[in-house]
Tab-separated table of C-alpha atoms in Angstrom:
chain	number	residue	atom	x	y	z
P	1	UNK	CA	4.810	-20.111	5.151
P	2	UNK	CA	1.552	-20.644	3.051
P	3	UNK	CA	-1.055	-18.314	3.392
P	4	UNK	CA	-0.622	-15.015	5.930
P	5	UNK	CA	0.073	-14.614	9.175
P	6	UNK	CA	0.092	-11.041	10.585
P	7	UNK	CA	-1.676	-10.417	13.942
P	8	UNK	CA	0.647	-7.883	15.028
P	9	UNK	CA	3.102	-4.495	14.052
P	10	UNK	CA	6.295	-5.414	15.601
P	11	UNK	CA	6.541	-9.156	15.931
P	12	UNK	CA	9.642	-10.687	13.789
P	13	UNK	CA	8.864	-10.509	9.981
P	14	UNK	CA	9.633	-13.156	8.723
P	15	UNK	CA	7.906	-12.907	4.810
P	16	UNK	CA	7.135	-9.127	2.917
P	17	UNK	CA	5.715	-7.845	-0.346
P	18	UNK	CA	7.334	-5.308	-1.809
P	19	UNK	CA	7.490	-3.933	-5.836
P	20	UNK	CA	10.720	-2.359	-7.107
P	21	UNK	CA	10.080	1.029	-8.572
P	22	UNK	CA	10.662	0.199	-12.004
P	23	UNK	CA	9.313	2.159	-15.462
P	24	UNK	CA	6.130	3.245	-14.662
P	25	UNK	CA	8.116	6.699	-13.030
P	26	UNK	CA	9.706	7.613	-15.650
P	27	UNK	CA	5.878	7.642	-17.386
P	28	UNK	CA	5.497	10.818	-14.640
P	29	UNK	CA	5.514	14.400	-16.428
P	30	UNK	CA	5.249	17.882	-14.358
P	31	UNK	CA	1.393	17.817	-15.808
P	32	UNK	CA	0.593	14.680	-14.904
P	33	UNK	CA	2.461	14.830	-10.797
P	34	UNK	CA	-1.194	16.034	-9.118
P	35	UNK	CA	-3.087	13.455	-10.993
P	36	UNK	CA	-0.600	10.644	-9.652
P	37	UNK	CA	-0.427	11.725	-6.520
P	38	UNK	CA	3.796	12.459	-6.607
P	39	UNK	CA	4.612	15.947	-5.386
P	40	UNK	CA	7.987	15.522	-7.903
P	41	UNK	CA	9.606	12.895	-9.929
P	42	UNK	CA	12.345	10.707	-8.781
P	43	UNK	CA	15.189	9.471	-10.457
P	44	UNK	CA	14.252	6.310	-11.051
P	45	UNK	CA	18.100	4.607	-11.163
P	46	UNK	CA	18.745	6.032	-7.657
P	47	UNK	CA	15.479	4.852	-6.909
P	48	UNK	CA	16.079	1.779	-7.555
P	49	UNK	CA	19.373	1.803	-5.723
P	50	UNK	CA	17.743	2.562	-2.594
P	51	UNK	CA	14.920	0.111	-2.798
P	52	UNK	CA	17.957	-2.272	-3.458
P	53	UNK	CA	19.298	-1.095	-0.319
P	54	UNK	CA	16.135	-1.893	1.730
P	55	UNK	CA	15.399	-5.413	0.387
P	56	UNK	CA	19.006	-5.519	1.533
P	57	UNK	CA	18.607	-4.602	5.021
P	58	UNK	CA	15.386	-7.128	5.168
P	59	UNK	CA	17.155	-9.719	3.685
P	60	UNK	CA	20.391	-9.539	6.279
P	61	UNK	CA	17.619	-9.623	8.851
P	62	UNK	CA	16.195	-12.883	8.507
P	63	UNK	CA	12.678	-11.754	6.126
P	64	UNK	CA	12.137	-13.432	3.115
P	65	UNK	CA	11.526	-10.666	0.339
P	66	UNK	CA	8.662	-11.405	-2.670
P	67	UNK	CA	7.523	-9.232	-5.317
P	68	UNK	CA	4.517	-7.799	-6.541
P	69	UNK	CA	5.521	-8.455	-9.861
P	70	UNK	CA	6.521	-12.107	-9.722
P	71	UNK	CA	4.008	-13.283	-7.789
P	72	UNK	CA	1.841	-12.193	-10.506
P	73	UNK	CA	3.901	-13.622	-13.468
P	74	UNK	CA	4.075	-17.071	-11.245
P	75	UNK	CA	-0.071	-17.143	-11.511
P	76	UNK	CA	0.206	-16.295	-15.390
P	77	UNK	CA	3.118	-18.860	-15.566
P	78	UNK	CA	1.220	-21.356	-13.695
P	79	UNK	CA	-2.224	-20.888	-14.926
P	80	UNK	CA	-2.314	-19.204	-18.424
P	81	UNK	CA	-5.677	-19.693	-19.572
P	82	UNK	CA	-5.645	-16.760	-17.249
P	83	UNK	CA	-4.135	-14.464	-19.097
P	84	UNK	CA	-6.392	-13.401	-21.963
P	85	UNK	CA	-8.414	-12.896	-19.174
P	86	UNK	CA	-6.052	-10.790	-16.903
P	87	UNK	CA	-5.741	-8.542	-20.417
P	88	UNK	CA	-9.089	-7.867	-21.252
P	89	UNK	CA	-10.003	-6.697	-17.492
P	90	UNK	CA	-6.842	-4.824	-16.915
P	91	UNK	CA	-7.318	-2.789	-20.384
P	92	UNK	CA	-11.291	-2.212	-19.001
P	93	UNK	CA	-9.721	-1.021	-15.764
P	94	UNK	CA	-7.850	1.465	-17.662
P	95	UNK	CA	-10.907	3.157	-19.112
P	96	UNK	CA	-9.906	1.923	-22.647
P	97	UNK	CA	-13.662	1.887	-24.412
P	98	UNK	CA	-13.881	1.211	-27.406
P	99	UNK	CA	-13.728	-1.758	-29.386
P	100	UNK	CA	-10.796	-0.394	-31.468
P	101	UNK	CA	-8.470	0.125	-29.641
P	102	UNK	CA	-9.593	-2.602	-26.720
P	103	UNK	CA	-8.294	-5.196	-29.591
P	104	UNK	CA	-5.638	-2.477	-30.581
P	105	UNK	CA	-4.110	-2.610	-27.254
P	106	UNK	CA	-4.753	-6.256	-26.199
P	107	UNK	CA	-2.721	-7.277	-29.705
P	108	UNK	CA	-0.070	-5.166	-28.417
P	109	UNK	CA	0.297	-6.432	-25.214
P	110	UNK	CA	-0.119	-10.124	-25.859
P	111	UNK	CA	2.173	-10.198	-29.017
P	112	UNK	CA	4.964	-8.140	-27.976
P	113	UNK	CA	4.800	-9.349	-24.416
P	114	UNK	CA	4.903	-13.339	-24.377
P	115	UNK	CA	7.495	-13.029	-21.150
P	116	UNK	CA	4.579	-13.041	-17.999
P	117	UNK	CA	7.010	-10.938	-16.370
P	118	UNK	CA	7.558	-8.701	-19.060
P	119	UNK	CA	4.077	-8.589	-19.597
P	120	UNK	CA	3.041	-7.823	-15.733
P	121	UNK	CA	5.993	-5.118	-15.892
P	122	UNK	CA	4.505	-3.398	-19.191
P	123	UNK	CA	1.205	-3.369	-17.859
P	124	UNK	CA	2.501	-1.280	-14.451
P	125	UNK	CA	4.660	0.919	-16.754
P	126	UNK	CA	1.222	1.968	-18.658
P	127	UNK	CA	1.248	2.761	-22.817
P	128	UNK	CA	2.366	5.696	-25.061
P	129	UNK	CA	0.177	6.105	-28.307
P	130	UNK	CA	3.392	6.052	-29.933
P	131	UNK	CA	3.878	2.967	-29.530
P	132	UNK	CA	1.039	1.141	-30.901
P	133	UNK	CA	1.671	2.211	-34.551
P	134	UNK	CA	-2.145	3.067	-35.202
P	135	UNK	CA	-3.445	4.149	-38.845
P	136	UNK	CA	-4.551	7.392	-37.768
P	137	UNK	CA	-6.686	8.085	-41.136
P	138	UNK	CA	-9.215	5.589	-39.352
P	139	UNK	CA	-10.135	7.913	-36.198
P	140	UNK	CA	-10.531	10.892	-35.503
P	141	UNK	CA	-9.631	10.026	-31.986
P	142	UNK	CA	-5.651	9.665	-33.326
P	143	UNK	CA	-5.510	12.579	-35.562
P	144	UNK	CA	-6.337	14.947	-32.841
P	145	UNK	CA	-4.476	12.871	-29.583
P	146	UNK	CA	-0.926	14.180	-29.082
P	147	UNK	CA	1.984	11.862	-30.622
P	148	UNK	CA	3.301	11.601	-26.932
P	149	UNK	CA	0.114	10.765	-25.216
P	150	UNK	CA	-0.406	8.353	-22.633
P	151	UNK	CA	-3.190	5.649	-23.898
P	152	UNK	CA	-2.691	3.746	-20.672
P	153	UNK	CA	-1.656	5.449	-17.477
P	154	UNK	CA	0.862	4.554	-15.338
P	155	UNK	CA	1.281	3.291	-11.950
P	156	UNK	CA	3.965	5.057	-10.867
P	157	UNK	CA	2.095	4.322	-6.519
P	158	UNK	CA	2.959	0.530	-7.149
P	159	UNK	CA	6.395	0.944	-4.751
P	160	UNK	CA	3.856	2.127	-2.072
P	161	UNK	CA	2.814	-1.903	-1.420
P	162	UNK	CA	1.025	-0.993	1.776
P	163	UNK	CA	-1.423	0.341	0.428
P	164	UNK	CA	-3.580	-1.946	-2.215
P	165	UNK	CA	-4.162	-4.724	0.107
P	166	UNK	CA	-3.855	-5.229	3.886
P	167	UNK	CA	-3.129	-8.385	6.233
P	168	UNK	CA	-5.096	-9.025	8.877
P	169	UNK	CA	-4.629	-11.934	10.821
P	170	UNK	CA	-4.847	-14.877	8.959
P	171	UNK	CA	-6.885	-13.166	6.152
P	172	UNK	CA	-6.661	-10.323	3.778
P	173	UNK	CA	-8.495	-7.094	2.607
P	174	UNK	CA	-8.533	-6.337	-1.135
P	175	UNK	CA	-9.067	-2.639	-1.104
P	176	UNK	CA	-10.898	-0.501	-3.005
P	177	UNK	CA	-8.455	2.840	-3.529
P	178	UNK	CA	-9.260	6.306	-2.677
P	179	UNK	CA	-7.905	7.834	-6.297
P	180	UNK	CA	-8.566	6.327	-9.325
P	181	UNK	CA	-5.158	6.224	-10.470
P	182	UNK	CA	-4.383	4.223	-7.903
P	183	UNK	CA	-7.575	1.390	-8.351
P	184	UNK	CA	-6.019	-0.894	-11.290
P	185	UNK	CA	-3.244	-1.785	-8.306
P	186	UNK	CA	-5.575	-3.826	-6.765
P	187	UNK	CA	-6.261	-6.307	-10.043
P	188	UNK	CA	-2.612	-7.847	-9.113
P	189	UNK	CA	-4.225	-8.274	-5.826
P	190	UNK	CA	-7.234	-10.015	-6.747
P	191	UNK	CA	-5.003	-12.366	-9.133
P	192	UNK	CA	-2.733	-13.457	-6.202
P	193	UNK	CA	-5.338	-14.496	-3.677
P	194	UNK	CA	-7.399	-16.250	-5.595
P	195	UNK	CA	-4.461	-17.949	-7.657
P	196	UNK	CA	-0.982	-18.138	-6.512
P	197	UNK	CA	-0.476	-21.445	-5.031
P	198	UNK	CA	1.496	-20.118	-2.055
P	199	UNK	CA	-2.356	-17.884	-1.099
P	200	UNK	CA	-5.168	-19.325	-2.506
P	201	UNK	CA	-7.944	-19.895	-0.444
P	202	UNK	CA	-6.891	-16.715	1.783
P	203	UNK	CA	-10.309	-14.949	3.598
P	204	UNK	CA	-11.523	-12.224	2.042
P	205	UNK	CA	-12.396	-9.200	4.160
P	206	UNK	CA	-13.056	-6.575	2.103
P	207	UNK	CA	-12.978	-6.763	-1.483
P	208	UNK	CA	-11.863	-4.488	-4.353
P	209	UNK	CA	-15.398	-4.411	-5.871
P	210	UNK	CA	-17.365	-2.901	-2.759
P	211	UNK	CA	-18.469	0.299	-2.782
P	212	UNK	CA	-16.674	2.245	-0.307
P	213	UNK	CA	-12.828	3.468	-0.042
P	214	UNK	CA	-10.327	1.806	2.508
P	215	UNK	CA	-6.845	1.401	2.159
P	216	UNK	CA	-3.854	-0.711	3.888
P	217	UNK	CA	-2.055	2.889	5.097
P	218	UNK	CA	-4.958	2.847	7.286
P	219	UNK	CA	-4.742	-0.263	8.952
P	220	UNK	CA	-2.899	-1.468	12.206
P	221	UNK	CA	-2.543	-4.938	13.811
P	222	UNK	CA	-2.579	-3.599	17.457
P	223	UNK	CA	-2.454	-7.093	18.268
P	224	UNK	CA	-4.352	-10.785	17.741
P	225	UNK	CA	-7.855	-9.756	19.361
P	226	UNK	CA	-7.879	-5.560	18.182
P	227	UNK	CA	-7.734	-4.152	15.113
P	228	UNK	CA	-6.926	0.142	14.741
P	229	UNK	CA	-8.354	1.654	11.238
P	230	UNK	CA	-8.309	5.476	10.331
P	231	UNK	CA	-11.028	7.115	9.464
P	232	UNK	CA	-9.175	9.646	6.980
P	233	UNK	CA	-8.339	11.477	3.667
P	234	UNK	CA	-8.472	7.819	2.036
P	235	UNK	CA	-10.792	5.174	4.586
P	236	UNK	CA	-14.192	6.204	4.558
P	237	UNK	CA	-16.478	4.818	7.756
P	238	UNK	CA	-18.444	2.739	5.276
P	239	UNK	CA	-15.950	0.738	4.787
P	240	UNK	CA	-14.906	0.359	8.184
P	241	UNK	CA	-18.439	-0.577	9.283
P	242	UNK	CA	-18.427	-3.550	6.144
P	243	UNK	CA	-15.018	-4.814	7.046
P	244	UNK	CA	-16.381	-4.778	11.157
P	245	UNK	CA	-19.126	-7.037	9.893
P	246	UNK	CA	-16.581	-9.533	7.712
P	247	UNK	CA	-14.030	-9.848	10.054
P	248	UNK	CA	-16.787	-10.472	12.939
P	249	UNK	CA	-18.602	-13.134	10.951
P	250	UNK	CA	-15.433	-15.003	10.535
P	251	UNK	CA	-13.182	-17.484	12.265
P	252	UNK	CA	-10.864	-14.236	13.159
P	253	UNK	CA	-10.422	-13.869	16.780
P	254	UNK	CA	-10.550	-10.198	16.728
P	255	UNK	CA	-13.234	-8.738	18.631
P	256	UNK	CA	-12.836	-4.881	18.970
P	257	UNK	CA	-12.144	-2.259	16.095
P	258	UNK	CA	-10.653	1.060	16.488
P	259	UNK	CA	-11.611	3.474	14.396
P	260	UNK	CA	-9.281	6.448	14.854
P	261	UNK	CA	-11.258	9.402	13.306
P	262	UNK	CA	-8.127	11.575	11.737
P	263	UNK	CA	-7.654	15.293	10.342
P	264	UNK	CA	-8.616	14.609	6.520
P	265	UNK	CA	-5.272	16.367	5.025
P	266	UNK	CA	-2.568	14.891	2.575
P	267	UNK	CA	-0.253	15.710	5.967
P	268	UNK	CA	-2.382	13.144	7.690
P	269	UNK	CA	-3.347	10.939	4.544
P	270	UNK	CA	-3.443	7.461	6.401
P	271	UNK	CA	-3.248	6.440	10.212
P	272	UNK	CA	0.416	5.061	9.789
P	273	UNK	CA	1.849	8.585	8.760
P	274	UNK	CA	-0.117	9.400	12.228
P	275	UNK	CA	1.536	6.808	14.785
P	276	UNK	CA	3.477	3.301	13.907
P	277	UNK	CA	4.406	0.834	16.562
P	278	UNK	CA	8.091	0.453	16.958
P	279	UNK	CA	8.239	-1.841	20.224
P	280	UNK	CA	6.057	-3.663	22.988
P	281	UNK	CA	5.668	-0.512	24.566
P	282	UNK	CA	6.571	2.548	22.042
P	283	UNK	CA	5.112	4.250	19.158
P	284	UNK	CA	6.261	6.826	16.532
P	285	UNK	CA	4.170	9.741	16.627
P	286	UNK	CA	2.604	12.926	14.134
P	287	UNK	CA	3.024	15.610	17.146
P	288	UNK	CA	0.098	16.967	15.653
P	289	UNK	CA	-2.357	14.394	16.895
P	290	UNK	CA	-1.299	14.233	20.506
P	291	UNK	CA	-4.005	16.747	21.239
P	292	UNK	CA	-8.068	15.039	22.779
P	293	UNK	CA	-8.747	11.946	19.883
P	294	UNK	CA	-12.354	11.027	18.589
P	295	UNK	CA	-11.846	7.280	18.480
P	296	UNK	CA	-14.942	5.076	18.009
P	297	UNK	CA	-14.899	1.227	19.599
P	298	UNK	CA	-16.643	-1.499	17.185
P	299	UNK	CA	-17.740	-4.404	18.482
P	300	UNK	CA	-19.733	-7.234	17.508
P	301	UNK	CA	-23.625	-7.173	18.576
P	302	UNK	CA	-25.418	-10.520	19.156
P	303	UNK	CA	-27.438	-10.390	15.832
P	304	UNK	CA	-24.691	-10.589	13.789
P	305	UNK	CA	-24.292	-6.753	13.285
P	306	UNK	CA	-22.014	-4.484	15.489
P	307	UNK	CA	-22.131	-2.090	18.477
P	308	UNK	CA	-19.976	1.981	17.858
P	309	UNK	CA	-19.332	3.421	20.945
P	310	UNK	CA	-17.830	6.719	21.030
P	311	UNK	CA	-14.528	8.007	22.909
P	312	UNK	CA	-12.524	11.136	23.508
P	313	UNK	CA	-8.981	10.632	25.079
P	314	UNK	CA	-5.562	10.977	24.208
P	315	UNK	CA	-3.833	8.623	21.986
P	316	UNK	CA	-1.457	7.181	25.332
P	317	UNK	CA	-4.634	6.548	27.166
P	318	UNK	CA	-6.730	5.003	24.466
P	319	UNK	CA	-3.299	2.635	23.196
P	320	UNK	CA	-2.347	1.920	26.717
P	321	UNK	CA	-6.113	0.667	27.574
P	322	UNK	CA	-5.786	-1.514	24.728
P	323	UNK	CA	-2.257	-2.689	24.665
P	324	UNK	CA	-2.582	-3.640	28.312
P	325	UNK	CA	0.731	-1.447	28.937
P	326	UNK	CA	2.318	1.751	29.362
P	327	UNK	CA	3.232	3.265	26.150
P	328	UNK	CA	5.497	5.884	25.520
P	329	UNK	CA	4.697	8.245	22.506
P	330	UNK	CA	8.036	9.439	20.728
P	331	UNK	CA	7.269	13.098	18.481
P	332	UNK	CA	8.284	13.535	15.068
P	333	UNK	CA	11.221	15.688	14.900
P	334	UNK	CA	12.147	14.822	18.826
P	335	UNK	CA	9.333	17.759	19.582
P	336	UNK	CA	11.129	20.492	17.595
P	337	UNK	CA	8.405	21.998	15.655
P	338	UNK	CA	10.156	22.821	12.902
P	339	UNK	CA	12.164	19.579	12.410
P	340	UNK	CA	8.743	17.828	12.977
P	341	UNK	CA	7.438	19.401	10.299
P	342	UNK	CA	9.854	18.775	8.018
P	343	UNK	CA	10.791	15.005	9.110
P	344	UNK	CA	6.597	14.695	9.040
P	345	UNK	CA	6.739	15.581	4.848
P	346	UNK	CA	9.305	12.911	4.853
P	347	UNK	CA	7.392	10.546	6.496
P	348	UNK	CA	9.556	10.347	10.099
P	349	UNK	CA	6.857	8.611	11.911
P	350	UNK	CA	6.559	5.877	8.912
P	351	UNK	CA	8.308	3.533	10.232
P	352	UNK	CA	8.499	-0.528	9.586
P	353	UNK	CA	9.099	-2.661	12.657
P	354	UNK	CA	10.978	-5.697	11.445
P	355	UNK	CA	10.889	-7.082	15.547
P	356	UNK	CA	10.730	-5.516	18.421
P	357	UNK	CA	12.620	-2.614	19.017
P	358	UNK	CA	14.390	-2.888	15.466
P	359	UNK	CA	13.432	-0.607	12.557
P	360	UNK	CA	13.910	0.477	9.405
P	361	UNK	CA	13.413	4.305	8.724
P	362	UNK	CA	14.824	7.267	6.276
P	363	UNK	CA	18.368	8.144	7.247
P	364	UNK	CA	16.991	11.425	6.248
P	365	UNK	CA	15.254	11.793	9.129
P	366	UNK	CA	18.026	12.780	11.540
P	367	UNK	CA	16.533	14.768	14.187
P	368	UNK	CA	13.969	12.049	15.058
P	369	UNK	CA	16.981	9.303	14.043
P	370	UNK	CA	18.903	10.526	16.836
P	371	UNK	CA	15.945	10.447	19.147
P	372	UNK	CA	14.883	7.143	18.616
P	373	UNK	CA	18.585	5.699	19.203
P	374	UNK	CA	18.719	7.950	22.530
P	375	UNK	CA	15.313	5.879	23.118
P	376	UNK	CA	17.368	2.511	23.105
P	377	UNK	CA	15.744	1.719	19.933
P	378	UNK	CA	18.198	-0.491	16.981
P	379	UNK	CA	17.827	2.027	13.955
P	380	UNK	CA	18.575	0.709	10.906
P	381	UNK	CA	18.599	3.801	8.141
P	382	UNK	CA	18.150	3.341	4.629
P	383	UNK	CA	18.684	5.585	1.441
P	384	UNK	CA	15.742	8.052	0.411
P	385	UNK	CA	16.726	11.075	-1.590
P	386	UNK	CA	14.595	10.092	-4.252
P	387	UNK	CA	12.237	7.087	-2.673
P	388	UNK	CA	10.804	9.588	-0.483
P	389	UNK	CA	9.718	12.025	-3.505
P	390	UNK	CA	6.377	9.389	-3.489
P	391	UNK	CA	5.542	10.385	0.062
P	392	UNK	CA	5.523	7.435	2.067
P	393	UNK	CA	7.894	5.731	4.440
P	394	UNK	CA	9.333	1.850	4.875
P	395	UNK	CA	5.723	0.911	6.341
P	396	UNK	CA	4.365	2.410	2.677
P	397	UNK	CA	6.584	0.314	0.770
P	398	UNK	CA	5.948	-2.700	2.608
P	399	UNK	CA	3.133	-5.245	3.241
P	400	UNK	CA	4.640	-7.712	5.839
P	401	UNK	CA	2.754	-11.220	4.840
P	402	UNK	CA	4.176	-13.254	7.602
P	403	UNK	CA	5.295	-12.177	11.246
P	404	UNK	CA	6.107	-14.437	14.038
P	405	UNK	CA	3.363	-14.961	16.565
């Protein structure tokens, strides 16, 4: 399985990237929760735990399970005149300035790191000034900083998987992020597809250096020939217009783009806290968006640009035309508006379709739980007291790299 293959939501996954929390959240602090975009702090052993439990469930499933973080080490491994390089970008990316403590920091790192692993691990967990044993009678800077102060910030998002990058089809989009905690994700990215062995050579349909925000949360394989984006808190329509272009221009056989234009609202933040596919013919759903949709259709023009046309429906109508099938929409919260609003914070239409019909969801999520078993559907639950403090579901923490056709 070299390369990607994902031209669908619910076909059998068969290969997914994931990164085990690891710690880069126990870098989080009350003060710093807004900035990286946690509404608390998990524990980070139970945390672990039940990210243990979900590779787990995907393993006794048939899916082969790869990490962010080796993948990485295995380009470093394999190809280490890459690593001074790697260094000196990712301490750039992390707004480190001046000379000093560029060299300060890159010593640090590359002597007390020689381990690629530990090295790719240390660089996600970010750096305490603490710990680099500065002369502070040199700077100003260091006599005034806080002992405790974080030099390098975290990535405490990393778990979230599905949202730095994005299969589609046979190719890949390199995002750029919404936040700017959340843009130094991508350089692991950027390493991987143009290095590791196992994806090198992978198209490139959006990259991480374009101006314009998009990310993976917003983007949906309806199926080989349509593509669904959201137009939301974190997917501007800039990008979606240069990714139209890409993916047209290519070999890809997709030839219509949905842009789904969704409330802007952390509630809403991508399109796959919105809906998810869970089977040929039914779809989690945010019972706030069942209302008339703006969706726009993208198509390719015959100059090589593309052709918006505009449409107001409901979300059935617009999925069914598409789909070619009746759909049934299943509410959050089995319609209760309560429950919906509470399974919603907890991401109960975030779910991860691991083949048709089977999925993996929160077992917090009880009312909608129930609903979706009553529906026929094979539920399999997983942990998420403290998982679910990041605010995304199993489709957050997953980017499926290979599903059956």
């Amino acid at each position: 399985m070299a390369g990607v293959n994902v031209k669908s939501e619910i076909k059998p996954l068969k290969k997914v990237l994931l990164h085990r929390p690891g710690k880069e959240l126990l870098n989080l602090t009350p003060n710093t929760l807004e900035e990286l975009l946690f509404d608390d702090i998990p524990f980070l052993k139970v945390a672990q735990e039940e990210h243990d439990a979900f590779a787990k469930i995907l393993r006794d499933n048939g899916v082969e399970v790869v990490y962010l973080e080796d993948l990485m080490a295995e380009v470093l491994d394999q190809k280490p005149e890459l690593r001074e390089q790697f260094l000196k970008q990712f301490i750039e990316e992390a707004g480190i300035r001046t000379d000093r403590y560029q060299k300060i920091i890159f010593d640090y790192l590359n002597d007390n790191y020689k381990d690629n692993k530990d090295l790719v691990m240390k660089t996600m967990e970010g750096i305490n000034l603490t710990e680099l044993h500065t002369d502070k009678s040199n700077s100003l800077v260091d006599l005034v900083s806080e002992a405790s102060k974080m030099v390098v910030a975290p990535m405490p998002n990393l778990y979230f998987t599905r949202d730095p990058f994005a299969m589609i089809g046979n190719g890949v989009s390199i995002n750029r992020m919404y936040s700017v905690t959340r843009n130094r994700e991508t350089i692991y990215g950027e390493y991987i597809f143009k290095y590791h062995p196992d994806f090198e050579g992978t198209p490139e349909y959006y990259s991480r250096y374009n101006t314009f925000h998009i990310e993976g949360g917003d983007i949906l394989n309806i199926n080989d020939k349509v593509l669904a984006i959201g137009i939301s808190q974190r997917t501007e329509p800039d990008a979606i217009d240069a990714i139209a272009k890409n993916i047209f221009e290519s070999d890809s056989p997709i030839k219509t783009i949905l842009a789904f234009n969704i409330p802007n609202s952390r509630a809403f933040m991508h399109l796959d806290t919105v809906f998810t596919q869970i089977d040929y013919d039914k779809f989690t759903v945010h019972p706030g968006i069942l209302g008339p949709l703006t969706v726009f259709e993208i198509t390719p023009d015959d100059n090589g640009g593309i052709k918006v046309k505009e449409m107001h429906d409901t979300l059935e109508d617009i999925l069914e035309a598409y789909i070619g099938n009746p759909v049934e929409l299943i509410p959050c919260g089995g319609g209760d508006r309560i429950a919906a609003e509470r399974e919603q914070w907890n991401d109960g239409s975030n779910t991860l379709c691991i083949a048709p019909g089977t999925i993996v969801v929160y077992e917090r999520n009880d009312v909608t739980n129930a609903v979706l078993k009553e529906k026929g559907l094979n539920v399999l639950e997983m942990p998420s007291a403290e998982l679910s403090r990041g605010r995304g579901g199993p489709r957050c923490m997953s980017m499926p790299i290979w599903r059956e056709d």
